[in-house]
Amino acid sequence: MARVLLFFFLIATISIQAQEDAWVYFTDKPDAAYYLANPLEMLSQKSLDRRTAQGISLDDTDVPISSTYIAQIESATGITVMAKSKWLNALHVRGNQTDIQALEGLAFVDYVYYANHSWNITGPISDSTPISESRVSENQNKFEIQVNYDYGGSDNQIEMLNGHLLHEQDFTGQGKTIAVLDAGFTGVDTALPFQRLHDNNLILGGYNFPDRNTDFYTRHNHGTNVLSTMGAYVEGSLVGTAPDAEYYLFITEDVYSENPVEESYWVEAAEMADSLGVDIINSSLGYGSYDNSNYSYSYAQRNGQVGFASRGASIAYQKGIVCVISAGNEGNSGEPHIGIPADAENVLTVGAVDSFENYASFSSIGNSADGRVKPDVCAKGLNATISNTSGGITTASGTSFAGPILAGMVATFWSAKPNLTATQVIQFVIESADQYTTPDIYKGYGVPDFQLALSLSTESFNNNTVLIYPNPVATQLTIQLNDNETGTIIIHNQLGQKVLTKNVSNQQNTINVTSLASGIYFYDFSSNNSKLQGKLIKK
């Protein structure tokens, strides 16, 4: 009997002491004043230049976590620090529940959020950020062809987006930097399709977060396939959508297990990308179900405010980075909705279509749990042309390829209009899509037309500091103006009838539009400094 009791006692002890994952959030950053006064101690000049160009100020989220706080957590009984995030001022820790809970007694710990959702009383909250609006036009720029590319099998995935028209104008991603967050990049250092990147010093570096080293040409081939849709170059076989962009390669996915620490690696990589001055983050990774089912996300939690990686992606946007995230391949599953971080606010979530622009049934659907349009846009994801690790050109399917095909085109578009903000880039891409006025849960706003996006940006308002948001709008429309600027906005319905006129200023810049019926409207805004026209969708 004693042996039986001992056996059951050991079982109970092991259960109680099981390793759990959690995030420990801190109350403050005591070193903030020093770092904000010495920004090159925390960010590269390129990162600071991106902020300056987009009018983005430094704040406490840019400041590293206190090294004293980290040291005290690392020395705590039974605690292993797995990852850290300065943006969220948090550490990802692993230990038994009792030891993790004890951390809440430390004066500098704000709260602990468990990966096991049932142990949390409330969830984190994030703020939304305005999206700019631009003038809409059906006219496309006329241009003289400067370069011709023989795309081979990759022609459809580029021409579907009218990417070839930008390439012909010699816009191919020059001057823009893309961080690829993926599972591994085996063969990128040796395969022929990537030789042009190496010859032109376009792979700037990278990091392997699961192994904590700089060996990123390892682990898995998924990132290799993904990178090839953007950066590969084999005349007559495969040309990427941004063959002249610069790239950082980050491994954040651990293919040997599914655990929320991968989200923390993801945010760490995004923060490193920010500090290095990256313009675009591409991620063909998504999280919904974990090995420990208590850690998995319900659809209701896919609202952009719960997932750690989703919250990190939204902050990346606030730093002036465009995040392009694959929607996921769960369209035919019992839980067909987009995962984490595809639900994030202010990112471009990309679904998959076939060569005829029809929805690919495996592509995860929207909307986000809080009702935002998802996916945002679509690109070819069924039988996309890619390179394998040995340099062979083949085809593969998944939103994993729709995402980077689109991300490369974002870099190419942005290289044509380098003075745009991330906000403007996102909005022009969305406005150019073929379902912009009638989005759905399968393709979102549809397939973008990057030549149209180029036209929209060229004909945009002459003062980029004016913002009209949100669009679509439900109740309150806001017009952000320059100091001491006043203006008038006039809204017409589709019949051309004037339905609303309002004078606005910095002091009175919100308009109640609840009286307008749901539908499409057109607005004209004018002031002494700016003129702005566009479409407005009333929810």
Coordinates of C-alpha atoms in Angstrom, one line a residue:
M1 CA 0.0 0.0 0.0
A2 CA 2.9 2.4 0.8
R3 CA 4.3 1.9 -2.7
V4 CA 0.9 2.7 -4.2
L5 CA 0.5 5.8 -2.2
L6 CA 4.0 6.9 -3.1
F7 CA 3.2 6.4 -6.8
F8 CA 0.1 8.5 -6.6
F9 CA 2.0 11.2 -4.6
L10 CA 4.7 11.4 -7.3
I11 CA 2.1 11.7 -10.1
A12 CA 0.4 14.6 -8.2
T13 CA 3.8 16.3 -7.6
I14 CA 4.8 16.0 -11.2
S15 CA 1.4 17.5 -12.3
I16 CA 1.7 20.4 -9.9
Q17 CA 5.3 21.1 -10.9
A18 CA 4.7 21.0 -14.7
Q19 CA 6.5 23.7 -16.6
E20 CA 4.3 26.5 -17.7
D21 CA 4.8 29.6 -19.9
A22 CA 4.0 33.1 -19.0
W23 CA 4.8 36.8 -19.7
V24 CA 6.0 39.0 -16.9
Y25 CA 5.2 42.7 -17.4
F26 CA 7.1 45.4 -15.7
T27 CA 5.9 48.7 -14.2
D28 CA 8.4 51.0 -15.8
K29 CA 11.7 51.6 -17.4
P30 CA 14.0 53.4 -14.9
D31 CA 16.7 54.0 -17.6
A32 CA 14.3 55.7 -20.0
A33 CA 15.7 59.2 -19.7
Y34 CA 19.2 58.1 -20.5
Y35 CA 18.3 56.2 -23.6
L36 CA 15.9 58.8 -24.9
A37 CA 18.7 61.3 -24.6
N38 CA 21.1 58.9 -26.3
P39 CA 19.0 57.2 -29.0
L40 CA 22.0 55.6 -30.9
E41 CA 22.5 53.5 -27.8
M42 CA 19.3 51.7 -28.6
L43 CA 18.6 52.2 -32.4
S44 CA 20.7 52.4 -35.5
Q45 CA 20.9 55.7 -37.5
K46 CA 18.9 54.0 -40.3
S47 CA 16.1 53.3 -37.8
L48 CA 16.1 56.8 -36.5
D49 CA 16.1 58.1 -40.1
R50 CA 12.9 56.0 -40.8
R51 CA 11.2 57.6 -37.8
T52 CA 12.2 61.1 -38.8
A53 CA 11.0 60.6 -42.4
Q54 CA 7.6 59.5 -41.1
G55 CA 7.3 62.0 -38.3
I56 CA 7.5 59.3 -35.6
S57 CA 8.8 60.3 -32.1
L58 CA 10.8 58.1 -29.8
D59 CA 9.0 56.9 -26.7
D60 CA 9.4 54.5 -23.8
T61 CA 8.7 51.5 -26.0
D62 CA 12.0 52.1 -27.7
V63 CA 13.9 51.8 -24.5
P64 CA 15.4 48.5 -23.5
I65 CA 14.1 46.6 -20.5
S66 CA 15.9 47.4 -17.2
S67 CA 18.9 45.0 -17.0
T68 CA 18.4 45.0 -13.2
Y69 CA 14.8 43.7 -13.6
I70 CA 16.0 41.0 -16.0
A71 CA 18.7 39.9 -13.6
Q72 CA 16.3 39.6 -10.7
I73 CA 13.9 37.5 -12.7
E74 CA 16.7 35.3 -14.0
S75 CA 17.8 34.7 -10.4
A76 CA 14.4 33.8 -9.2
T77 CA 13.8 30.3 -8.0
G78 CA 12.8 27.8 -10.8
I79 CA 12.5 30.5 -13.5
T80 CA 14.0 30.4 -17.0
V81 CA 13.9 33.5 -19.1
M82 CA 13.1 32.4 -22.7
A83 CA 12.7 35.8 -24.5
K84 CA 12.2 39.5 -23.9
S85 CA 10.4 42.4 -25.4
K86 CA 11.2 46.0 -24.9
W87 CA 8.1 47.1 -26.8
L88 CA 5.8 45.3 -24.4
N89 CA 8.2 45.7 -21.4
A90 CA 7.9 42.0 -20.7
L91 CA 9.9 38.8 -20.3
H92 CA 8.7 35.4 -21.5
V93 CA 9.4 33.0 -18.6
R94 CA 9.1 29.3 -18.0
G95 CA 8.7 27.5 -14.7
N96 CA 6.0 25.9 -12.5
Q97 CA 2.9 27.9 -11.7
T98 CA 3.9 28.5 -8.1
D99 CA 7.3 30.0 -8.9
I100 CA 5.8 32.1 -11.7
Q101 CA 3.1 33.4 -9.4
A102 CA 5.7 34.4 -6.8
L103 CA 7.1 36.9 -9.3
E104 CA 4.0 39.1 -8.8
G105 CA 5.4 39.9 -5.4
L106 CA 8.3 41.8 -6.8
A107 CA 7.7 45.6 -6.6
F108 CA 8.7 46.2 -10.2
V109 CA 6.4 43.6 -11.7
D110 CA 3.1 45.0 -12.9
Y111 CA 1.4 41.7 -13.7
V112 CA 1.9 38.2 -15.0
Y113 CA -0.1 36.9 -18.0
Y114 CA -0.2 33.1 -18.4
A115 CA -0.1 31.3 -21.7
N116 CA -2.8 29.1 -20.1
H117 CA -5.7 31.5 -20.9
S118 CA -7.9 30.1 -18.2
W119 CA -5.5 31.4 -15.5
N120 CA -5.9 35.1 -16.6
I121 CA -8.5 37.4 -15.2
T122 CA -8.2 40.1 -17.9
G123 CA -6.3 40.4 -21.2
P124 CA -3.9 43.0 -22.5
I125 CA -5.4 46.0 -24.3
S126 CA -3.9 47.8 -27.3
D127 CA -4.7 51.1 -28.9
S128 CA -5.7 51.5 -32.5
T129 CA -3.8 53.9 -34.8
P130 CA -5.3 56.1 -37.6
I131 CA -5.1 55.1 -41.3
S132 CA -4.5 57.8 -43.8
E133 CA -6.8 58.4 -46.8
S134 CA -5.9 59.4 -50.3
R135 CA -7.4 60.5 -53.6
V136 CA -8.8 57.7 -55.7
S137 CA -8.4 57.7 -59.5
E138 CA -8.9 55.3 -62.3
N139 CA -6.1 56.9 -64.4
Q140 CA -2.8 55.0 -64.6
N141 CA 0.6 56.6 -65.3
K142 CA 2.0 56.3 -68.7
F143 CA 5.6 55.4 -68.9
E144 CA 8.5 54.3 -71.1
I145 CA 9.6 50.7 -70.6
Q146 CA 13.1 50.7 -69.3
V147 CA 13.6 47.1 -68.3
N148 CA 12.1 43.8 -69.5
Y149 CA 12.2 40.6 -67.4
D150 CA 11.7 37.1 -68.5
Y151 CA 9.8 35.7 -65.6
G152 CA 9.3 32.2 -66.8
G153 CA 6.8 30.4 -64.5
S154 CA 6.7 33.3 -62.1
D155 CA 5.0 35.6 -64.6
N156 CA 1.4 35.0 -63.4
Q157 CA 2.1 35.8 -59.7
I158 CA 3.8 39.1 -60.7
E159 CA 1.5 40.2 -63.5
M160 CA -1.6 39.4 -61.5
L161 CA -0.5 42.4 -59.3
N162 CA 0.7 44.5 -62.2
G163 CA 4.1 44.2 -60.7
H164 CA 5.7 43.8 -64.1
L165 CA 4.6 47.4 -64.9
L166 CA 6.6 48.7 -61.9
H167 CA 9.6 46.4 -62.8
E168 CA 9.5 47.8 -66.4
Q169 CA 10.0 51.3 -64.9
D170 CA 13.0 49.9 -63.0
F171 CA 11.4 49.8 -59.6
T172 CA 12.5 46.5 -58.0
G173 CA 12.8 47.3 -54.3
Q174 CA 16.0 49.3 -54.4
G175 CA 16.7 51.1 -51.1
K176 CA 14.1 49.1 -49.1
T177 CA 14.9 46.5 -46.5
I178 CA 12.8 43.4 -45.8
A179 CA 13.1 41.3 -42.7
V180 CA 11.9 37.7 -43.3
L181 CA 10.7 36.0 -40.1
D182 CA 10.5 32.2 -40.7
A183 CA 11.6 28.7 -39.8
G184 CA 15.0 28.5 -41.5
F185 CA 16.9 29.3 -44.7
T186 CA 18.7 26.2 -45.7
G187 CA 20.4 26.4 -49.1
V188 CA 20.1 30.2 -49.4
D189 CA 23.9 30.4 -49.0
T190 CA 24.5 28.0 -51.9
A191 CA 21.6 27.7 -54.3
L192 CA 21.9 29.5 -57.6
P193 CA 18.6 31.5 -57.5
F194 CA 20.0 33.5 -54.5
Q195 CA 23.5 34.1 -56.0
R196 CA 22.5 37.5 -57.3
L197 CA 21.5 38.6 -53.7
H198 CA 25.0 37.6 -52.5
D199 CA 26.8 39.1 -55.5
N200 CA 25.1 42.5 -54.7
N201 CA 25.5 42.2 -50.9
L202 CA 21.7 42.3 -50.5
I203 CA 21.6 39.8 -47.6
L204 CA 22.6 42.0 -44.7
G205 CA 22.5 39.4 -42.0
G206 CA 20.1 37.7 -39.6
Y207 CA 19.7 35.7 -36.4
N208 CA 18.6 32.4 -35.2
F209 CA 16.4 33.0 -32.1
P210 CA 15.6 29.5 -31.0
D211 CA 19.3 28.5 -31.0
R212 CA 20.5 32.0 -30.0
N213 CA 23.2 32.2 -32.6
T214 CA 23.9 33.8 -36.0
D215 CA 23.6 30.6 -38.0
F216 CA 20.4 31.3 -40.0
Y217 CA 21.2 29.1 -43.1
T218 CA 19.9 26.2 -41.1
R219 CA 16.9 24.4 -39.5
H220 CA 14.3 24.3 -42.3
N221 CA 13.7 25.1 -45.9
H222 CA 10.4 27.0 -45.5
G223 CA 12.1 30.4 -45.3
T224 CA 14.1 29.5 -48.4
N225 CA 11.0 28.9 -50.4
V226 CA 9.5 32.1 -49.0
L227 CA 12.5 34.3 -49.8
S228 CA 12.7 33.0 -53.3
T229 CA 9.3 34.6 -54.2
M230 CA 10.8 38.0 -53.3
G231 CA 14.5 37.8 -53.9
A232 CA 15.4 34.9 -56.3
Y233 CA 16.6 35.6 -59.8
V234 CA 16.8 33.0 -62.5
E235 CA 16.2 34.5 -66.0
G236 CA 13.4 32.6 -67.7
S237 CA 12.4 30.6 -64.6
L238 CA 11.9 32.7 -61.5
V239 CA 12.2 36.4 -60.8
G240 CA 11.2 37.6 -57.3
T241 CA 8.9 40.5 -56.8
A242 CA 11.7 42.6 -55.1
P243 CA 15.0 41.2 -56.5
D244 CA 16.9 44.4 -55.6
A245 CA 15.6 44.9 -52.0
E246 CA 17.9 44.2 -49.1
Y247 CA 17.1 41.3 -46.7
Y248 CA 17.6 40.3 -43.1
L249 CA 16.8 36.6 -42.4
F250 CA 15.5 35.8 -38.9
I251 CA 14.6 32.3 -37.6
T252 CA 11.8 32.6 -35.1
E253 CA 9.9 29.3 -35.7
D254 CA 10.8 26.1 -33.8
V255 CA 9.5 23.4 -36.1
Y256 CA 10.0 20.7 -33.4
S257 CA 7.3 22.0 -31.2
E258 CA 4.4 24.4 -31.0
N259 CA 4.7 26.7 -28.0
P260 CA 3.9 30.4 -27.4
V261 CA 7.6 31.1 -27.0
E262 CA 7.7 31.3 -30.8
E263 CA 5.5 34.4 -30.6
S264 CA 8.0 35.9 -28.2
Y265 CA 10.9 35.1 -30.7
W266 CA 8.8 36.7 -33.3
V267 CA 8.5 39.9 -31.4
E268 CA 12.2 39.9 -30.5
A269 CA 12.9 39.6 -34.3
A270 CA 10.6 42.4 -35.1
E271 CA 12.3 44.6 -32.5
M272 CA 15.7 43.7 -33.9
A273 CA 14.4 44.5 -37.4
D274 CA 13.2 47.9 -36.2
S275 CA 16.5 48.7 -34.6
L276 CA 18.3 47.8 -37.8
G277 CA 16.1 50.2 -39.9
V278 CA 14.0 47.6 -41.7
D279 CA 11.1 48.9 -43.7
I280 CA 9.0 45.8 -44.2
I281 CA 8.5 42.6 -42.2
N282 CA 7.3 39.5 -44.0
S283 CA 6.1 36.6 -41.9
S284 CA 4.6 33.4 -43.2
L285 CA 4.0 32.1 -39.7
G286 CA 0.7 31.7 -37.8
Y287 CA -0.4 30.5 -34.4
G288 CA -3.7 29.1 -33.3
S289 CA -3.2 25.7 -31.9
Y290 CA -0.4 24.7 -29.5
D291 CA 0.9 21.4 -28.2
N292 CA -0.6 22.3 -24.9
S293 CA -4.2 22.9 -25.8
N294 CA -4.7 25.3 -22.8
Y295 CA -2.4 27.7 -24.7
S296 CA -4.4 27.6 -28.0
Y297 CA -6.4 30.6 -29.2
S298 CA -10.1 30.5 -29.6
Y299 CA -11.6 32.6 -32.5
A300 CA -12.9 35.1 -30.0
Q301 CA -9.3 35.8 -28.9
R302 CA -8.2 36.6 -32.5
N303 CA -9.0 40.3 -32.2
G304 CA -5.5 41.7 -32.4
Q305 CA -5.3 42.5 -28.7
V306 CA -4.6 39.1 -27.1
G307 CA -1.9 37.4 -29.1
F308 CA 1.6 38.5 -28.1
A309 CA 2.9 38.5 -31.7
S310 CA -0.2 40.4 -32.8
R311 CA 0.4 43.1 -30.3
G312 CA 4.1 43.2 -31.4
A313 CA 3.1 43.5 -35.1
S314 CA 0.9 46.5 -34.3
I315 CA 3.7 48.2 -32.5
A316 CA 6.0 47.6 -35.5
Y317 CA 3.5 49.5 -37.6
Q318 CA 3.7 52.4 -35.1
K319 CA 7.4 52.4 -35.7
G320 CA 6.9 53.0 -39.4
I321 CA 7.2 49.4 -40.6
V322 CA 4.8 47.7 -42.9
C323 CA 4.1 44.1 -41.7
V324 CA 2.9 41.7 -44.4
I325 CA 1.5 38.5 -42.7
S326 CA 0.2 35.4 -44.3
A327 CA -3.4 34.7 -43.4
G328 CA -2.9 30.9 -42.8
N329 CA -3.9 27.7 -44.4
E330 CA -6.9 26.7 -42.2
G331 CA -9.7 27.5 -44.6
N332 CA -10.8 23.9 -44.9
S333 CA -10.4 23.1 -41.2
G334 CA -12.9 23.1 -38.3
E335 CA -11.5 26.5 -37.3
P336 CA -11.0 28.3 -40.6
H337 CA -10.2 31.8 -39.3
I338 CA -7.0 33.7 -39.5
G339 CA -4.5 33.1 -36.7
I340 CA -1.9 35.1 -34.7
P341 CA -0.5 37.6 -35.8
A342 CA -2.6 37.8 -38.9
D343 CA -5.3 39.3 -36.7
A344 CA -3.2 42.3 -35.8
E345 CA -4.3 45.9 -36.4
N346 CA -2.7 47.9 -39.2
V347 CA -0.9 45.1 -40.9
L348 CA -1.4 43.7 -44.4
T349 CA -2.8 40.2 -43.9
V350 CA -2.6 38.2 -47.2
G351 CA -4.9 35.5 -48.4
A352 CA -4.4 33.1 -51.3
V353 CA -5.9 33.0 -54.8
D354 CA -5.3 30.8 -57.8
S355 CA -3.9 31.9 -61.2
F356 CA -7.4 33.2 -62.2
E357 CA -7.7 35.3 -58.9
N358 CA -10.3 32.9 -57.5
Y359 CA -10.2 32.2 -53.7
A360 CA -8.1 29.2 -52.8
S361 CA -10.1 27.1 -50.5
F362 CA -7.3 26.4 -48.0
S363 CA -6.8 30.1 -47.3
S364 CA -7.9 31.1 -43.8
I365 CA -10.9 33.4 -43.7
G366 CA -11.9 36.5 -41.8
N367 CA -13.0 38.6 -40.3
S368 CA -11.0 39.3 -37.2
A369 CA -13.0 38.5 -34.0
D370 CA -13.6 42.2 -33.5
G371 CA -15.1 42.6 -37.0
R372 CA -12.2 44.1 -39.0
V373 CA -11.8 43.1 -42.6
K374 CA -9.4 40.2 -42.9
P375 CA -7.6 39.1 -44.9
D376 CA -6.8 42.6 -46.1
V377 CA -5.7 41.6 -49.6
C378 CA -4.8 38.5 -51.7
A379 CA -2.0 37.3 -54.0
K380 CA -1.3 34.0 -55.8
G381 CA -0.9 31.2 -53.3
L382 CA -2.0 28.1 -55.3
N383 CA 0.8 26.7 -57.3
A384 CA 3.1 29.6 -56.8
T385 CA 6.5 29.4 -58.4
I386 CA 9.4 29.0 -55.9
S387 CA 13.0 27.8 -55.5
N388 CA 13.9 24.8 -53.4
T389 CA 17.1 24.4 -51.4
S390 CA 19.1 22.9 -54.2
G391 CA 18.1 25.7 -56.6
G392 CA 15.4 23.8 -58.5
I393 CA 12.4 25.8 -59.7
T394 CA 9.1 24.2 -58.7
T395 CA 5.7 25.1 -57.4
A396 CA 4.1 25.0 -54.0
S397 CA 0.8 26.2 -52.4
G398 CA 0.0 28.1 -49.3
T399 CA -0.6 31.6 -48.0
S400 CA 3.1 31.2 -47.1
F401 CA 3.8 32.3 -50.7
A402 CA 1.0 34.7 -51.2
G403 CA 2.4 36.8 -48.3
P404 CA 6.0 37.2 -49.6
I405 CA 4.9 37.7 -53.2
L406 CA 2.8 40.7 -51.9
A407 CA 5.6 41.8 -49.5
G408 CA 8.1 42.0 -52.3
M409 CA 5.6 44.1 -54.3
V410 CA 5.2 46.4 -51.3
A411 CA 8.9 47.0 -51.3
T412 CA 8.9 47.6 -55.0
F413 CA 6.1 50.1 -54.8
W414 CA 7.7 51.8 -51.8
S415 CA 11.0 52.1 -53.8
A416 CA 9.0 54.0 -56.4
K417 CA 7.6 56.3 -53.8
P418 CA 10.2 56.3 -51.0
N419 CA 8.7 59.3 -49.2
L420 CA 5.4 57.7 -48.4
T421 CA 4.7 56.7 -44.8
A422 CA 3.9 53.1 -43.8
T423 CA 0.3 54.3 -43.2
Q424 CA 0.1 55.6 -46.7
V425 CA 1.7 52.5 -48.3
I426 CA -0.9 50.3 -46.6
Q427 CA -3.8 52.5 -47.6
F428 CA -2.7 52.8 -51.2
V429 CA -2.3 49.1 -51.6
I430 CA -5.8 48.4 -50.1
E431 CA -7.4 51.1 -52.2
S432 CA -5.9 49.6 -55.4
A433 CA -7.5 46.2 -54.7
D434 CA -10.3 45.0 -56.9
Q435 CA -12.8 44.5 -54.1
Y436 CA -12.0 47.7 -52.2
T437 CA -15.7 48.8 -52.1
T438 CA -17.1 45.3 -51.4
P439 CA -14.7 43.4 -49.2
D440 CA -15.6 39.8 -48.0
I441 CA -14.3 37.3 -45.6
Y442 CA -12.5 35.2 -48.2
K443 CA -10.4 37.7 -50.2
G444 CA -10.8 40.8 -48.1
Y445 CA -10.4 43.9 -50.3
G446 CA -9.2 41.6 -53.1
V447 CA -6.1 41.5 -55.4
P448 CA -4.1 44.8 -55.4
D449 CA -3.1 46.5 -58.6
F450 CA 0.3 48.1 -57.9
Q451 CA 0.3 50.3 -61.0
L452 CA -3.0 51.7 -59.8
A453 CA -1.4 52.2 -56.3
L454 CA 1.4 54.1 -57.9
S455 CA -1.1 56.3 -59.7
L456 CA -3.1 56.9 -56.5
S457 CA 0.1 57.9 -54.7
T458 CA 1.2 60.2 -57.5
E459 CA -2.2 62.0 -57.6
S460 CA -2.5 62.1 -53.8
F461 CA -3.0 65.2 -51.7
N462 CA -0.2 67.7 -51.7
N463 CA 0.1 67.7 -47.9
N464 CA 0.9 64.3 -46.5
T465 CA 0.3 65.4 -42.9
V466 CA -3.5 65.5 -43.4
L467 CA -5.2 62.3 -42.3
I468 CA -8.8 61.3 -42.5
Y469 CA -9.7 58.2 -40.5
P470 CA -11.0 55.7 -39.9
N471 CA -12.1 54.4 -43.3
P472 CA -14.4 52.4 -43.2
V473 CA -16.0 54.5 -40.5
A474 CA -18.9 53.6 -38.1
T475 CA -19.7 56.7 -36.0
Q476 CA -16.9 59.3 -35.7
L477 CA -14.7 60.6 -38.6
T478 CA -11.6 62.4 -37.6
I479 CA -9.6 64.9 -39.7
Q480 CA -6.0 65.4 -38.5
L481 CA -4.8 68.9 -39.6
N482 CA -1.6 70.9 -39.3
D483 CA -1.3 73.5 -36.6
N484 CA -3.7 76.5 -37.0
E485 CA -5.1 74.9 -40.2
T486 CA -8.8 75.1 -40.8
G487 CA -10.8 73.6 -43.7
T488 CA -14.1 72.3 -45.0
I489 CA -15.2 68.7 -45.8
I490 CA -18.1 68.0 -48.1
I491 CA -19.5 64.5 -48.4
H492 CA -21.6 63.3 -51.4
N493 CA -23.5 60.1 -51.9
Q494 CA -23.2 58.0 -55.0
L495 CA -25.8 60.1 -56.8
G496 CA -23.6 63.2 -56.3
Q497 CA -26.0 64.7 -53.7
K498 CA -24.4 66.6 -50.9
V499 CA -25.2 64.9 -47.7
L500 CA -22.9 66.6 -45.2
T501 CA -20.8 69.7 -45.0
K502 CA -18.6 70.5 -42.0
N503 CA -16.0 73.1 -41.1
V504 CA -13.1 71.6 -39.1
S505 CA -10.0 72.8 -37.3
N506 CA -7.4 71.4 -34.9
Q507 CA -9.8 72.1 -32.0
Q508 CA -12.9 70.7 -33.7
N509 CA -11.9 67.9 -36.0
T510 CA -14.4 65.1 -35.4
I511 CA -17.6 64.6 -37.4
N512 CA -20.5 62.4 -36.3
V513 CA -21.6 60.3 -39.3
T514 CA -24.1 58.0 -37.6
S515 CA -26.9 59.6 -39.5
L516 CA -25.4 58.4 -42.8
A517 CA -26.7 55.1 -44.2
S518 CA -24.2 52.3 -44.8
G519 CA -22.6 52.5 -48.2
I520 CA -20.1 54.3 -50.3
Y521 CA -19.6 58.1 -50.2
F522 CA -17.2 60.6 -51.8
Y523 CA -15.6 63.5 -50.0
D524 CA -13.8 66.7 -50.9
F525 CA -11.6 68.4 -48.3
S526 CA -10.0 71.7 -48.8
S527 CA -8.1 74.2 -46.7
N528 CA -5.6 76.9 -47.3
N529 CA -2.8 74.3 -47.5
S530 CA -4.4 71.1 -48.7
K531 CA -6.8 69.5 -51.1
L532 CA -8.0 66.0 -50.6
Q533 CA -10.5 63.8 -52.4
G534 CA -11.5 60.2 -51.9
K535 CA -14.0 57.4 -51.2
L536 CA -15.4 56.9 -47.8
I537 CA -17.1 53.6 -46.7
K538 CA -19.8 54.0 -44.0
K539 CA -20.3 50.8 -42.0

